[in-house]
Coordinates of C-alpha atoms and ligand atoms in Angstrom, one line a residue:
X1 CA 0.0 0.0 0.0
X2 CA 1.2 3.1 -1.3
X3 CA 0.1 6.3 0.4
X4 CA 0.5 9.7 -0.6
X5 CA 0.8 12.8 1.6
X6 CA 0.6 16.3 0.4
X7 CA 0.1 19.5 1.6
X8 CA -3.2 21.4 0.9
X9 CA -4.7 25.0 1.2
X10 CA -8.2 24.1 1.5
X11 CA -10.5 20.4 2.5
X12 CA -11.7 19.9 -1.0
X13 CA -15.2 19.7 -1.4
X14 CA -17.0 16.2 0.5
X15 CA -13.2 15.1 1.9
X16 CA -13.2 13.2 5.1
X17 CA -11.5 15.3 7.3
X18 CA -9.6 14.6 10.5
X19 CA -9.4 17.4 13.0
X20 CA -6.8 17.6 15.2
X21 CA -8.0 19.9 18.1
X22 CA -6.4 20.6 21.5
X23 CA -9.2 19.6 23.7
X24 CA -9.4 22.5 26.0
X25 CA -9.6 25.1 23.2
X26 CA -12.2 22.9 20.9
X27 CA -14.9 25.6 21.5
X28 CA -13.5 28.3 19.8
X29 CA -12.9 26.4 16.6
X30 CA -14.6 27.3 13.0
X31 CA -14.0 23.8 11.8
X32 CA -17.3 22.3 13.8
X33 CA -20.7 23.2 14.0
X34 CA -22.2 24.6 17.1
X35 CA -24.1 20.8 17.2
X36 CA -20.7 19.1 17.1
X37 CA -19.1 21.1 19.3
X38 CA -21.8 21.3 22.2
X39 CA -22.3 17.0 21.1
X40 CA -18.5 16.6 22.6
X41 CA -18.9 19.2 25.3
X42 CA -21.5 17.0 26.6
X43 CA -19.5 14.1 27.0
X44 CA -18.2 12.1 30.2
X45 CA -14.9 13.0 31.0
X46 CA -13.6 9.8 30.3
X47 CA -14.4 9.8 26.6
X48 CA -13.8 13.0 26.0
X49 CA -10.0 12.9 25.2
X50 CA -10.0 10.6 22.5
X51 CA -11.8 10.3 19.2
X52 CA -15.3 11.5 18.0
X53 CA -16.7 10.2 14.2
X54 CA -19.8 12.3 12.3
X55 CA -21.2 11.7 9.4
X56 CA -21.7 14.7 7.3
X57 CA -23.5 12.9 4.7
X58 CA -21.0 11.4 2.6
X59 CA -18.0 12.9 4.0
X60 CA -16.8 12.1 7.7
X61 CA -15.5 13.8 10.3
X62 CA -13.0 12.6 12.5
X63 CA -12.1 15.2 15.5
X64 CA -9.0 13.7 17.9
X65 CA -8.5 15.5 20.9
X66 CA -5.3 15.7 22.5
X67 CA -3.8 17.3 25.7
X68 CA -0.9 18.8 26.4
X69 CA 1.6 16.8 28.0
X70 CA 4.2 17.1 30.7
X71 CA 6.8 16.8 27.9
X72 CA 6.8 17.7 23.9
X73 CA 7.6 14.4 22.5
X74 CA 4.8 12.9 24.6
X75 CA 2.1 15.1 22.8
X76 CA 3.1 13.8 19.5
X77 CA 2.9 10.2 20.7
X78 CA -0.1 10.8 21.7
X79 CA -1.1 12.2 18.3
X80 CA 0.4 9.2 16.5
X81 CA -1.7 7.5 18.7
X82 CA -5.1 9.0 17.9
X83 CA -3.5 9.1 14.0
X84 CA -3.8 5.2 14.5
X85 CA -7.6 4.9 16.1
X86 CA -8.8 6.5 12.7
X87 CA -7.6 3.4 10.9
X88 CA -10.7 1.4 12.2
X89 CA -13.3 3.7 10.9
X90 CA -11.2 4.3 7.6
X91 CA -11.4 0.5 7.4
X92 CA -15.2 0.6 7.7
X93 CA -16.2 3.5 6.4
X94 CA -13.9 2.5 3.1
X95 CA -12.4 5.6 3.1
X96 CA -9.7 7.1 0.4
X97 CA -9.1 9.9 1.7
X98 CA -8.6 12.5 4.6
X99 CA -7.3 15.8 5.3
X100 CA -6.0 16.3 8.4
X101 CA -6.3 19.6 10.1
X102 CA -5.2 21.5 12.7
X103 CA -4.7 24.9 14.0
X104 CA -2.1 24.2 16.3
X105 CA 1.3 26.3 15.4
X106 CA 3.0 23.0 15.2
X107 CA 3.0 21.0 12.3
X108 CA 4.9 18.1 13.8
X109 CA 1.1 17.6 15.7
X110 CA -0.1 16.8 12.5
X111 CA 2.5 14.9 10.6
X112 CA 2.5 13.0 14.2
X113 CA -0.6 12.1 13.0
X114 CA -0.6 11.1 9.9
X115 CA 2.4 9.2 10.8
X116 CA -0.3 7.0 13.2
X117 CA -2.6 6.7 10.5
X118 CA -0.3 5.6 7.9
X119 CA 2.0 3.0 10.1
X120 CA -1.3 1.0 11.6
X121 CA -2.6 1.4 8.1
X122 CA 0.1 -1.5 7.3
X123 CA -0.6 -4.8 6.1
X124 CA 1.6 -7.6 5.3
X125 CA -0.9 -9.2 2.8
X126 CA 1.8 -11.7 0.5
X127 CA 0.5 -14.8 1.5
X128 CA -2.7 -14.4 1.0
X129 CA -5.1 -15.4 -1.9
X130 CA -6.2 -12.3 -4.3
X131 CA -9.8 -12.9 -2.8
X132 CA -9.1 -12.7 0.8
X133 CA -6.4 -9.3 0.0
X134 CA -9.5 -7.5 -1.7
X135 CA -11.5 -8.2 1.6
X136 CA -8.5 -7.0 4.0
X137 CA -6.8 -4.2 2.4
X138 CA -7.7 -0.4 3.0
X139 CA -8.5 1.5 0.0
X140 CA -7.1 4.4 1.6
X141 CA -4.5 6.3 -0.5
X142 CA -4.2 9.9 0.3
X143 CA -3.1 12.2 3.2
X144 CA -3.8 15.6 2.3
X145 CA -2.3 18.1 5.5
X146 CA -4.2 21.3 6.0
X147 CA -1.4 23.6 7.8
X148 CA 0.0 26.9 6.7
X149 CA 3.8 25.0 7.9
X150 CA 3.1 21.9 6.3
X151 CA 5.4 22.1 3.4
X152 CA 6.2 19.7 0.5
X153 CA 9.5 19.0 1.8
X154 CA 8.3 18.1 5.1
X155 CA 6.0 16.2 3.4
X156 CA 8.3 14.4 1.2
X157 CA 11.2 13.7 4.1
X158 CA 8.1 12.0 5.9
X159 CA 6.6 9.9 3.0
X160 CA 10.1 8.5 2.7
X161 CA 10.3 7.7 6.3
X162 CA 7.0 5.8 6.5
X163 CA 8.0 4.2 3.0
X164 CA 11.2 2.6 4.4
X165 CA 9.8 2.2 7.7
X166 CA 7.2 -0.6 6.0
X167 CA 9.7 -1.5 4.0
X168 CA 12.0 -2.8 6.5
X169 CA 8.8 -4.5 8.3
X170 CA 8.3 -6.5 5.1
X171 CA 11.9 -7.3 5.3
X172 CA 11.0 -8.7 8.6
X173 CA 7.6 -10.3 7.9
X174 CA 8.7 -12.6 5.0
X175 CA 9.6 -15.9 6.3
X176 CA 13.2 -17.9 5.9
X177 CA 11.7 -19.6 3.4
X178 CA 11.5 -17.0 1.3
X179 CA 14.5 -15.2 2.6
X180 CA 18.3 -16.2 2.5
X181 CA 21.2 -14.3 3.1
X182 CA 21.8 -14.0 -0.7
X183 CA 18.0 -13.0 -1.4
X184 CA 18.3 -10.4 1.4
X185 CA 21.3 -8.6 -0.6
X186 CA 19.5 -8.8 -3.4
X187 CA 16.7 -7.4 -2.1
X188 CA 18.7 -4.5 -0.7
X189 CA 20.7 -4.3 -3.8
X190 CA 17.5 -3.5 -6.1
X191 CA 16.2 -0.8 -3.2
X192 CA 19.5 0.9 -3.2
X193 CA 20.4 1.6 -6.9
X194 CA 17.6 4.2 -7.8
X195 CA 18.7 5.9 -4.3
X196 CA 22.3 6.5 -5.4
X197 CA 23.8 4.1 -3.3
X198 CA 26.5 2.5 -4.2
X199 CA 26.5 -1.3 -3.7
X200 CA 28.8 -4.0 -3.1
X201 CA 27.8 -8.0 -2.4
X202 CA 30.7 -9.7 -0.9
X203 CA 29.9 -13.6 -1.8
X204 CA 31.2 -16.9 0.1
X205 CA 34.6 -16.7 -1.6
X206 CA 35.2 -13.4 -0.6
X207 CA 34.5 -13.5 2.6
X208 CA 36.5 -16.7 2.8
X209 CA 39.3 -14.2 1.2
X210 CA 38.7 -12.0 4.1
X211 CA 38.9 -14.6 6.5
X212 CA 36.0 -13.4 8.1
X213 CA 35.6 -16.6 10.9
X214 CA 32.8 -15.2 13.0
X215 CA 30.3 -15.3 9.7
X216 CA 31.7 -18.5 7.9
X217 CA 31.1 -20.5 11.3
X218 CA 28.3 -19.5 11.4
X219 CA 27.2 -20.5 8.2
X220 CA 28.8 -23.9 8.4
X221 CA 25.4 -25.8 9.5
X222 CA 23.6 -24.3 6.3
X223 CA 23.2 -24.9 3.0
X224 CA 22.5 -21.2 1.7
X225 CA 25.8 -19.4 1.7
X226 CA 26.5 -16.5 3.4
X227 CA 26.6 -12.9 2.5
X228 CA 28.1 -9.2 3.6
X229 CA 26.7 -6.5 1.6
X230 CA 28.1 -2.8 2.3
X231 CA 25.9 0.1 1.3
X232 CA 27.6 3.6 0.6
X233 CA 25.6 6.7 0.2
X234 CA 28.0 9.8 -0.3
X235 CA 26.2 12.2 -1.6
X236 CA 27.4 15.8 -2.6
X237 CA 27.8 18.6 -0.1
X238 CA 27.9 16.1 2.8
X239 CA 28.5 17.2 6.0
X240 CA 31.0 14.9 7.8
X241 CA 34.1 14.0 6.4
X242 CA 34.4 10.6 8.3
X243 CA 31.8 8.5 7.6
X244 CA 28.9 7.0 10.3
X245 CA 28.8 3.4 9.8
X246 CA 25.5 1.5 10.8
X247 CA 25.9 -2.5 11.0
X248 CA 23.1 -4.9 10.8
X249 CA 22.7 -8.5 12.1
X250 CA 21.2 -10.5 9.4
X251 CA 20.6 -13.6 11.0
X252 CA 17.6 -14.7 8.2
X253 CA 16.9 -17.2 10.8
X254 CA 18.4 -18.4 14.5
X255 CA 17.6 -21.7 15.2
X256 CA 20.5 -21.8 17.7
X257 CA 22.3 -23.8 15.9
X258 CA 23.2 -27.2 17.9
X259 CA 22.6 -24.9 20.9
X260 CA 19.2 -25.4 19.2
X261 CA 16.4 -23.5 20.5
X262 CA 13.7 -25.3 22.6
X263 CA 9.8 -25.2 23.3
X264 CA 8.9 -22.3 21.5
X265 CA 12.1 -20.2 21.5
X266 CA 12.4 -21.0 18.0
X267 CA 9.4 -19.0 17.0
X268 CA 9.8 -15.4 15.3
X269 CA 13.3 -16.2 15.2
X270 CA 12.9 -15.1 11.2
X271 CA 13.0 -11.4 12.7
X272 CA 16.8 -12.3 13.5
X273 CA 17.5 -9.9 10.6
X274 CA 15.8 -6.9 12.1
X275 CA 18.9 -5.1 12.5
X276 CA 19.8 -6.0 9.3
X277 CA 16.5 -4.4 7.8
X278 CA 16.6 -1.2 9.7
X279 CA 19.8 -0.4 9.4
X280 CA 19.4 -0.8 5.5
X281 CA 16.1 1.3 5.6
X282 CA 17.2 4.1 7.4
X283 CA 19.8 4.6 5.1
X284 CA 17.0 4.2 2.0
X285 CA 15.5 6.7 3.6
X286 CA 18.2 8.6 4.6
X287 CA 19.2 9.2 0.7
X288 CA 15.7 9.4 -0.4
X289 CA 15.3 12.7 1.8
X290 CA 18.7 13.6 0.4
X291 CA 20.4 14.3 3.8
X292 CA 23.4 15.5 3.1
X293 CA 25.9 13.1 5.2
X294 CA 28.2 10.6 4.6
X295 CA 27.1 6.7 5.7
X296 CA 27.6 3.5 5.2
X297 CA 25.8 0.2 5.6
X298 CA 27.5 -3.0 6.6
X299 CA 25.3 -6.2 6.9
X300 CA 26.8 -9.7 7.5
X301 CA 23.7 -12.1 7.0
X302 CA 23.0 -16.2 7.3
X303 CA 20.9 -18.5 8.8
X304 CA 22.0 -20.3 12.1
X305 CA 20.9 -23.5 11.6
X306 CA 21.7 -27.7 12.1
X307 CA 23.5 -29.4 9.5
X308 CA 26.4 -31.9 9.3
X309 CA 29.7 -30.1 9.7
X310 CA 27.7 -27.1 12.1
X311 CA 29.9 -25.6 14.9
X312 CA 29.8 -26.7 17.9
X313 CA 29.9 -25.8 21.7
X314 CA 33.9 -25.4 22.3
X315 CA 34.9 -24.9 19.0
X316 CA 37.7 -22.6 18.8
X317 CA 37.3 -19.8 16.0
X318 CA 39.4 -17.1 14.1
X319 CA 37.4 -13.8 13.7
X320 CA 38.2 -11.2 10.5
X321 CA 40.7 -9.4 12.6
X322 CA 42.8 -12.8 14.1
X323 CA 40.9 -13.1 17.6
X324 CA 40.4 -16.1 18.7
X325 CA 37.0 -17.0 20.3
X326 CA 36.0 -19.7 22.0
X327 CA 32.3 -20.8 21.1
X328 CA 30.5 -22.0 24.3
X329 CA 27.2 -21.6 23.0
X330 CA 26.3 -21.5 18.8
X331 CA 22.7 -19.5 19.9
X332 CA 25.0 -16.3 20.4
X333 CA 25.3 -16.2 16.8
X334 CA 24.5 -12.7 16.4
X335 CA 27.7 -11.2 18.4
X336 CA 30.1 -13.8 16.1
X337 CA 28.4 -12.0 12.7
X338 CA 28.8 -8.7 14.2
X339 CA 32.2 -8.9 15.4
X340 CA 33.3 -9.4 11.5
X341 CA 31.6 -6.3 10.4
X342 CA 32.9 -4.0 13.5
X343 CA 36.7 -5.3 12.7
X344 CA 36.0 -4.5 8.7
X345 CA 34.2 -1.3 9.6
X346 CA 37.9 0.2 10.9
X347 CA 38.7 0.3 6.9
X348 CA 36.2 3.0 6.4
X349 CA 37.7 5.3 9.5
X350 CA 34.6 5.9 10.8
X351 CA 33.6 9.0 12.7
X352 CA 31.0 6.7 15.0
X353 CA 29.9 3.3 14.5
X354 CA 26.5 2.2 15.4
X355 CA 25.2 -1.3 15.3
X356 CA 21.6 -2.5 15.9
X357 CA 21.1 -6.1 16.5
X358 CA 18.2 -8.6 17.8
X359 CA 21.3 -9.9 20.1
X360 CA 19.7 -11.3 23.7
X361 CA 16.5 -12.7 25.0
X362 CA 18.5 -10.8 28.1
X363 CA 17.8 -6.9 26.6
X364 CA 14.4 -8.4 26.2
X365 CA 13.5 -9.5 29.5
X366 CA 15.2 -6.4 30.7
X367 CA 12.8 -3.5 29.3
X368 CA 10.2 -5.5 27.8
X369 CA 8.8 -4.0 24.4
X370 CA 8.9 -0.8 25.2
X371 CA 12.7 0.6 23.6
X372 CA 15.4 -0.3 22.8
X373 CA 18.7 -1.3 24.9
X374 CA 21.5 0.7 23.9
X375 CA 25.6 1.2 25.4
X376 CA 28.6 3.0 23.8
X377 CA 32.6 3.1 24.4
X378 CA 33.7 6.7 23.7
X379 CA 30.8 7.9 22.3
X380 CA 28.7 10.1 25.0
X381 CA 27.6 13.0 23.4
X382 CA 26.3 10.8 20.1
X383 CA 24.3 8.6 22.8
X384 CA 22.8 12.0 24.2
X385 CA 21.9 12.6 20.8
X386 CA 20.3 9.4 20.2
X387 CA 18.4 9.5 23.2
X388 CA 17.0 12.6 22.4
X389 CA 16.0 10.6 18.9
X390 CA 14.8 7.7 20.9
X391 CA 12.1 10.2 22.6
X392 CA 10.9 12.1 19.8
X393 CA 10.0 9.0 17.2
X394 CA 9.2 7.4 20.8
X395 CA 11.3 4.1 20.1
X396 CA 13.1 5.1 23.8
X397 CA 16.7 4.2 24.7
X398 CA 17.7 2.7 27.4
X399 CA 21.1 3.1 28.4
X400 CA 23.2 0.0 30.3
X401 CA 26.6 0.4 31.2
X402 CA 30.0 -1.3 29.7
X403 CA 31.9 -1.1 32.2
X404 CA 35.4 -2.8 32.5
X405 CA 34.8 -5.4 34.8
X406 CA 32.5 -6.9 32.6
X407 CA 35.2 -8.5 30.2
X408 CA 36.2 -10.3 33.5
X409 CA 32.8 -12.3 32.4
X410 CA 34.2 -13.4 28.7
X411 CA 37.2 -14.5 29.2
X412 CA 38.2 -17.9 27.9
X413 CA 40.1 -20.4 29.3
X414 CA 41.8 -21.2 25.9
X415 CA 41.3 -18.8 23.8
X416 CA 41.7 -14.5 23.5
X417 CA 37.7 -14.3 24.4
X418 CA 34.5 -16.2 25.0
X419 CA 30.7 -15.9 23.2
X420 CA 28.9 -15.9 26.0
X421 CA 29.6 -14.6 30.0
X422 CA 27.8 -16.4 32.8
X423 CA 23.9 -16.3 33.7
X424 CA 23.7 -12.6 34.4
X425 CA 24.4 -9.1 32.8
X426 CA 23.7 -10.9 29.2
X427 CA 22.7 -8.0 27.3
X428 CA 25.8 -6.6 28.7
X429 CA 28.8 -9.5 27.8
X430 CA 27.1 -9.9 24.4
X431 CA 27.9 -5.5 24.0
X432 CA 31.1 -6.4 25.7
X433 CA 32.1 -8.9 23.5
X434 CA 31.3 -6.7 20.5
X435 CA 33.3 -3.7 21.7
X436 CA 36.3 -6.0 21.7
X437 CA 36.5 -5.7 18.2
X438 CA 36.0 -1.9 18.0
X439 CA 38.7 1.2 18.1
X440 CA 36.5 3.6 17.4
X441 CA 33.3 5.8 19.1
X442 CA 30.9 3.0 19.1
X443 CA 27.3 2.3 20.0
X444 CA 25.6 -0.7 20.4
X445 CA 21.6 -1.0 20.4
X446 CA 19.8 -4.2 21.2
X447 CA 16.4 -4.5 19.7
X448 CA 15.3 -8.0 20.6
X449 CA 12.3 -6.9 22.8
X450 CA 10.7 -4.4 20.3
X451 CA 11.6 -6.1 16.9
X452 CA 8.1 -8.5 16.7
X453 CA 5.1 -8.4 18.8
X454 CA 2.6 -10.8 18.7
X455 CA 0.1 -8.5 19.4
X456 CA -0.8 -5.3 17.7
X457 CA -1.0 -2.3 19.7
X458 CA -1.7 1.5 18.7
X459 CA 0.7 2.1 15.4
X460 CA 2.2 -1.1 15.8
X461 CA 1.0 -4.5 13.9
X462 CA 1.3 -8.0 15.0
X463 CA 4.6 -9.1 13.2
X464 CA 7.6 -7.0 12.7
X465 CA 7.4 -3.5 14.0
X466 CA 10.4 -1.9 11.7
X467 CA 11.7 -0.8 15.0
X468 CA 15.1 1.1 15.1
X469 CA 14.1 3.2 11.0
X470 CA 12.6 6.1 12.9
X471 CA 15.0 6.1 15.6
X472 CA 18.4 5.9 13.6
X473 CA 17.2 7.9 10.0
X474 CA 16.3 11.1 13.5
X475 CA 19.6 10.5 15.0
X476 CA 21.5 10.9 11.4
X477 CA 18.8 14.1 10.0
X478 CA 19.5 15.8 13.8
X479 CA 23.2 15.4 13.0
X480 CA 23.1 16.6 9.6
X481 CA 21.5 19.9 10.7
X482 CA 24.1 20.4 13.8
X483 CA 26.8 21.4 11.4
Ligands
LIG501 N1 18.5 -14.0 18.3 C1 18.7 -14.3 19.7 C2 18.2 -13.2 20.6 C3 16.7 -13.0 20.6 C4 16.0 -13.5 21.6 C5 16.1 -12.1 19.7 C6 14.6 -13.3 21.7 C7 14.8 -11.9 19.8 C8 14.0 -12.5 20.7 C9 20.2 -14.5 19.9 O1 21.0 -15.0 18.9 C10 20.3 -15.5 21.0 O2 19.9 -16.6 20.8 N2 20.9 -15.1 22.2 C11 21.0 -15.9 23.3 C12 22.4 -15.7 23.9 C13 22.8 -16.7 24.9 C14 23.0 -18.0 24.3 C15 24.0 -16.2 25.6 C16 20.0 -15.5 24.3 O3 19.7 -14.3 24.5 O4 19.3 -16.4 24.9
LIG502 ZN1 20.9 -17.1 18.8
LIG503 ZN1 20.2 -14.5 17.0

C-alpha cells in the first residue's frame, strides 16, 4: 500500500476530514458546527479525550482531541496514537481519503498524526489469496495536510520515512523460506540503486578471502551461503568528512544452531534480521530525503541452523581481525556476525559506529517491548543525541553500562575471548564482547524486545514493528542539521 501525503490549502469539497484539536480550546474552533461542538462538550470525562466520528453525509469527520503533555515528544505520541484509532473507521467507512487539520502552530502535531494513520494502516498481505487481499486491504490512498507549515518538503522527508519504515517491516515479515542471506542482498541491492547508493555484495569466496571466521562459522550448519553487503551513500555537499557506519545483524533465521532452541524459542526467530533491515532502511530513507551526510551500511547475513559439519559448543574460532573465540554456546550467533563487520568497519575510519542487533533474550527481558537497549565506548555525546532521537519518534533508549569489569565475564580459558559470560548481565557480555573488536566511538543498540510483537498495539502491527528506522534515519537528520 502506497500512500500519498501532500500539503493542501483548502478540505476539497466532500473530503473526510480529521481534526486535530487541542481539547481545552475545541470551543472556539470554526471547523465544527455549534451541534458538534456542544455534542462533545457534553461528553463524560472519560471519553472526552480521545476520538469523535460524524457523518456529514457522505463525508466524515474525525475530531481527535489531544492534551498537552508534561513533555513535547509525549504530545506527539499521543497524536500518533489517535493518528492510529482512525484506521478502524477508515477500514469501515472505506475511506480514500482524509485531510488532516489543525490549527495548532506546530506542524509536527499533525504529521505525528498522519504518521499514526499511515503506520497502523500497514498490512503484510503476500501470502494471502487475491480474494481474501480484496476483503483485508484499506483503499485508503491519500493524506492531504491542511497547515499553513506543512510544506512539501516536510512532506516528502516524511513519505520516505513511512515508505522505508514498512519496507523494512516487510523485510521482517517474509519468512526464511522466502528469505536467504543471498536473497536479502538482493533485495537490498534492487532498493539501493535508484537511491544512489552505491553497492557492493561480498559472496562466500570473498568472505572466505577475508577470513572473516565469526560469519563463515556460522554458516557452516547451512546450506545457503553467506553474505556481507556494504551500502555507501556519499552524496554531494555532505557534512562529515568521516563517515557513520550502521551494521546490521542479518541472521535470516536463528535456530540456535546445535545450541538449538527449545519449546517455542524458535518461534519469530525469522526477525533475526531486524537489525539488518533497519539499518538498510534508514539509510533508503536517509538518501531518499537527500540528507546530506556521509554513511555506510554493513550487513553480515545467514541463517544459524543444524546441519552436518555445524559448529559446535567449544569450537575454537578465528574472527576477521585474528581473535580467537571460544564458542561455548552456537545460539549467540549474532555477536560472532557482528564482530566481523565492527573489525571491517575500521577500513572506512569511521567517525562513529552504530550497530543495531536482535542480540539477547537478556535486553528483552530487561525493558520488555517498550525501547530499545543501547551502550557505547567513547561515544557520549552521540548517545545524548540518540536518546533525544529515541524520545521524539518514541522508540526510547535505554542506556546499560560497559563497564570494565565486565570482560572479567568473557574471558576464555583457551582462547583470546569467549561468546557468552555467565547467567547474568547478558545483554551486557554480548555489547562487551562486540566492543572488543572496536577502536573507534561506538554504539551498540539491542532491539530484541521491540523487533516482533505478537500483538498489535496503537501504530504497531502484529509481526515486525520496523523498529530502530525512525530512531536511527532522527539521529542521522538531527546530525546533519548540527553542522
Ligand atoms: N537472536 C537471539 C536473541 C533474541 C531472543 C532475539 C529473543 C529476539 C528475541 C540471539 O541470537 C540469542 O539466541 N541469544 C542468546 C544468547 C545466549 C546463548 C548467551 C539469548 O539471548 O538467549
Ligand atoms: Zn541465537
Ligand atoms: Zn540470533
Amino acid at each position: 500500500m502506497h500512500i500519498t501525503l501532500k500539503n493542501v490549502k483548502e478540505i476539497p469539497a466532500g473530503e473526510s476530514v480529521v481534526l486535530l484539536h487541542k481539547k481545552e480550546a475545541l470551543l472556539r474552533t470554526s471547523l465544527l458546527t455549534r451541534k458538534e461542538k456542544s455534542y462533545i462538550a457534553a461528553l463524560p470525562k472519560d471519553k472526552s479525550s480521545d476520538i469523535q466520528a460524524f457523518n456529514r453525509f457522505g463525508s466524515h469527520l474525525f475530531v481527535l482531541l489531544y492534551e498537552e503533555k508534561p513533555q513535547g515528544y509525549q504530545t506527539v505520541e499521543q497524536c500518533r496514537l489517535l493518528g492510529s484509532k482512525v484506521v478502524k473507521h477508515i477500514k469501515e467507512l472505506d475511506i480514500r481519503s482524509v485531510t488532516i487539520a489543525s490549527t495548532d502552530p506546530d506542524v509536527s502535531l499533525s504529521e505525528a498524526v498522519a504518521e499514526g494513520v499511515i503506520l497502523a494502516g500497514y498490512q503484510f498481505n503476500r501470502f494471502f489469496q487475491p480474494s481474501t487481499v480484496e476483503k483485508r486491504a484499506l483503499s485508503f490512498s491519500v493524506i492531504g495536510i491542511l497547515h499553513r507549515k506543512a510544506t512539501k518538503e516536510r512532506l516528502d522527508v516524511l513519505s520516505a520515512l513511512m515508505e522505508y519504515t514498512m519496507f523494512a517491516r516487510d523485510l521482517v515479515n517474509l519468512p526464511a523460506n522466502y528469505l536467504n542471506a543471498e536473497g536479502l542482498s538482493m533485495l537490498l541491492q534492487e532498493r539501493a540503486l535508484p537511491l544512489n547508493i552505491k553497492v557492493t555484495v561480498f559472496n562466500r569466496k570473498k568472505i572466505e578471502a577475508l577470513k572473516m571466521g565469526g560469519i563463515l562459522s556460522v554458516n557452516r550448519g547451512s546450506v545457503d551461503a553467506p553474505t556481507f553487503t556494504i551500502l555507501e551513500y556519499k552524496p554531494e555537499g555532505h557534512r562529515n568528512e568521516k563517515p557513520l557506519v550502521l551494521v546490521g545483524k542479518g541472521v535470516t533465521f536463528d535456530t540456535g544452531g546445535m545450541n538449538i532452541k527449545t519449546g517455542s524459542y524458535m518461534t519469530g526467530m525469522k526477525s533475526d534480521m531486524s537489525g539488518a533491515a533497519a539499518a538498510a532502511s534508514a539509510l533508503f530513507a536517509i538518501a531518499a530525503a537527500k540528507i546530506p551526510q556521509y554513511v555506510i551500511v554493513l550487513i553480515p547475513a545467514t541463517d544459524n541452523r543444524v546441519q552436518g559439519n555445524a559448529l559446535v559448543p567449544g569450537d575454537v574460532i578465528t574472527m576477521h581481525d585474528g581473535t580467537h573465540v571460544e564458542v561455548l554456546n552456537t545460539d549467540a550467533e549474532g555477536r560472532l556476525i557482528m564482530a566481523d563487520a565492527l573489525s571491517y568497519a575500521k577500513n572506512h575510519d569511521p567517525q562513529l559506529v552504530l550497530d543495531i542487533a536482535t542480540l539477547t533474550g537478556s535486553a528483552m527481558r530487561a525493558i520488555g517491548d517498550l525501547g530499545v537497549v543501547g551502550m557505547h565506548h567513547d561515544a557520549g555525546k552521540f548517545m545524548e543525541q540518540l536518546k533525544e532521537s529515541g524520545e521524539q519518534v518514541y522508540e526510547r533508549v535505554v542506556e546499560l553500562p560497559l563497564w570494565e569489569e565486565y570482560k572479567e565475564m568473557i574471558q576464555s580459558e583457551i582462547a583470546d575471548i569467549a561468546n557468552i559470560g555467565g547467567a547474568n548481565a547478558g545483554a551486557i557480555t554480548a555489547g562487551k564482547f562486540l566492543q572488543h573488536f572496536t577502536d573507534y566511538p561506538f554504539i551498540h543498540l539491542d532491539i530484541a524486545g521491540a523487533a516482533l510483537r505478537d500483538k498489535a498495539k496503537g501504530y504497531l502491527p502484529t509481526g515486525a514493528t520496523g523498529v530502530g528506522v525512525r530512531l536511527v534515519f532522527d539521529f542521522i537528520r538531527r546530525l546533519a542539521e548540527k553542522k
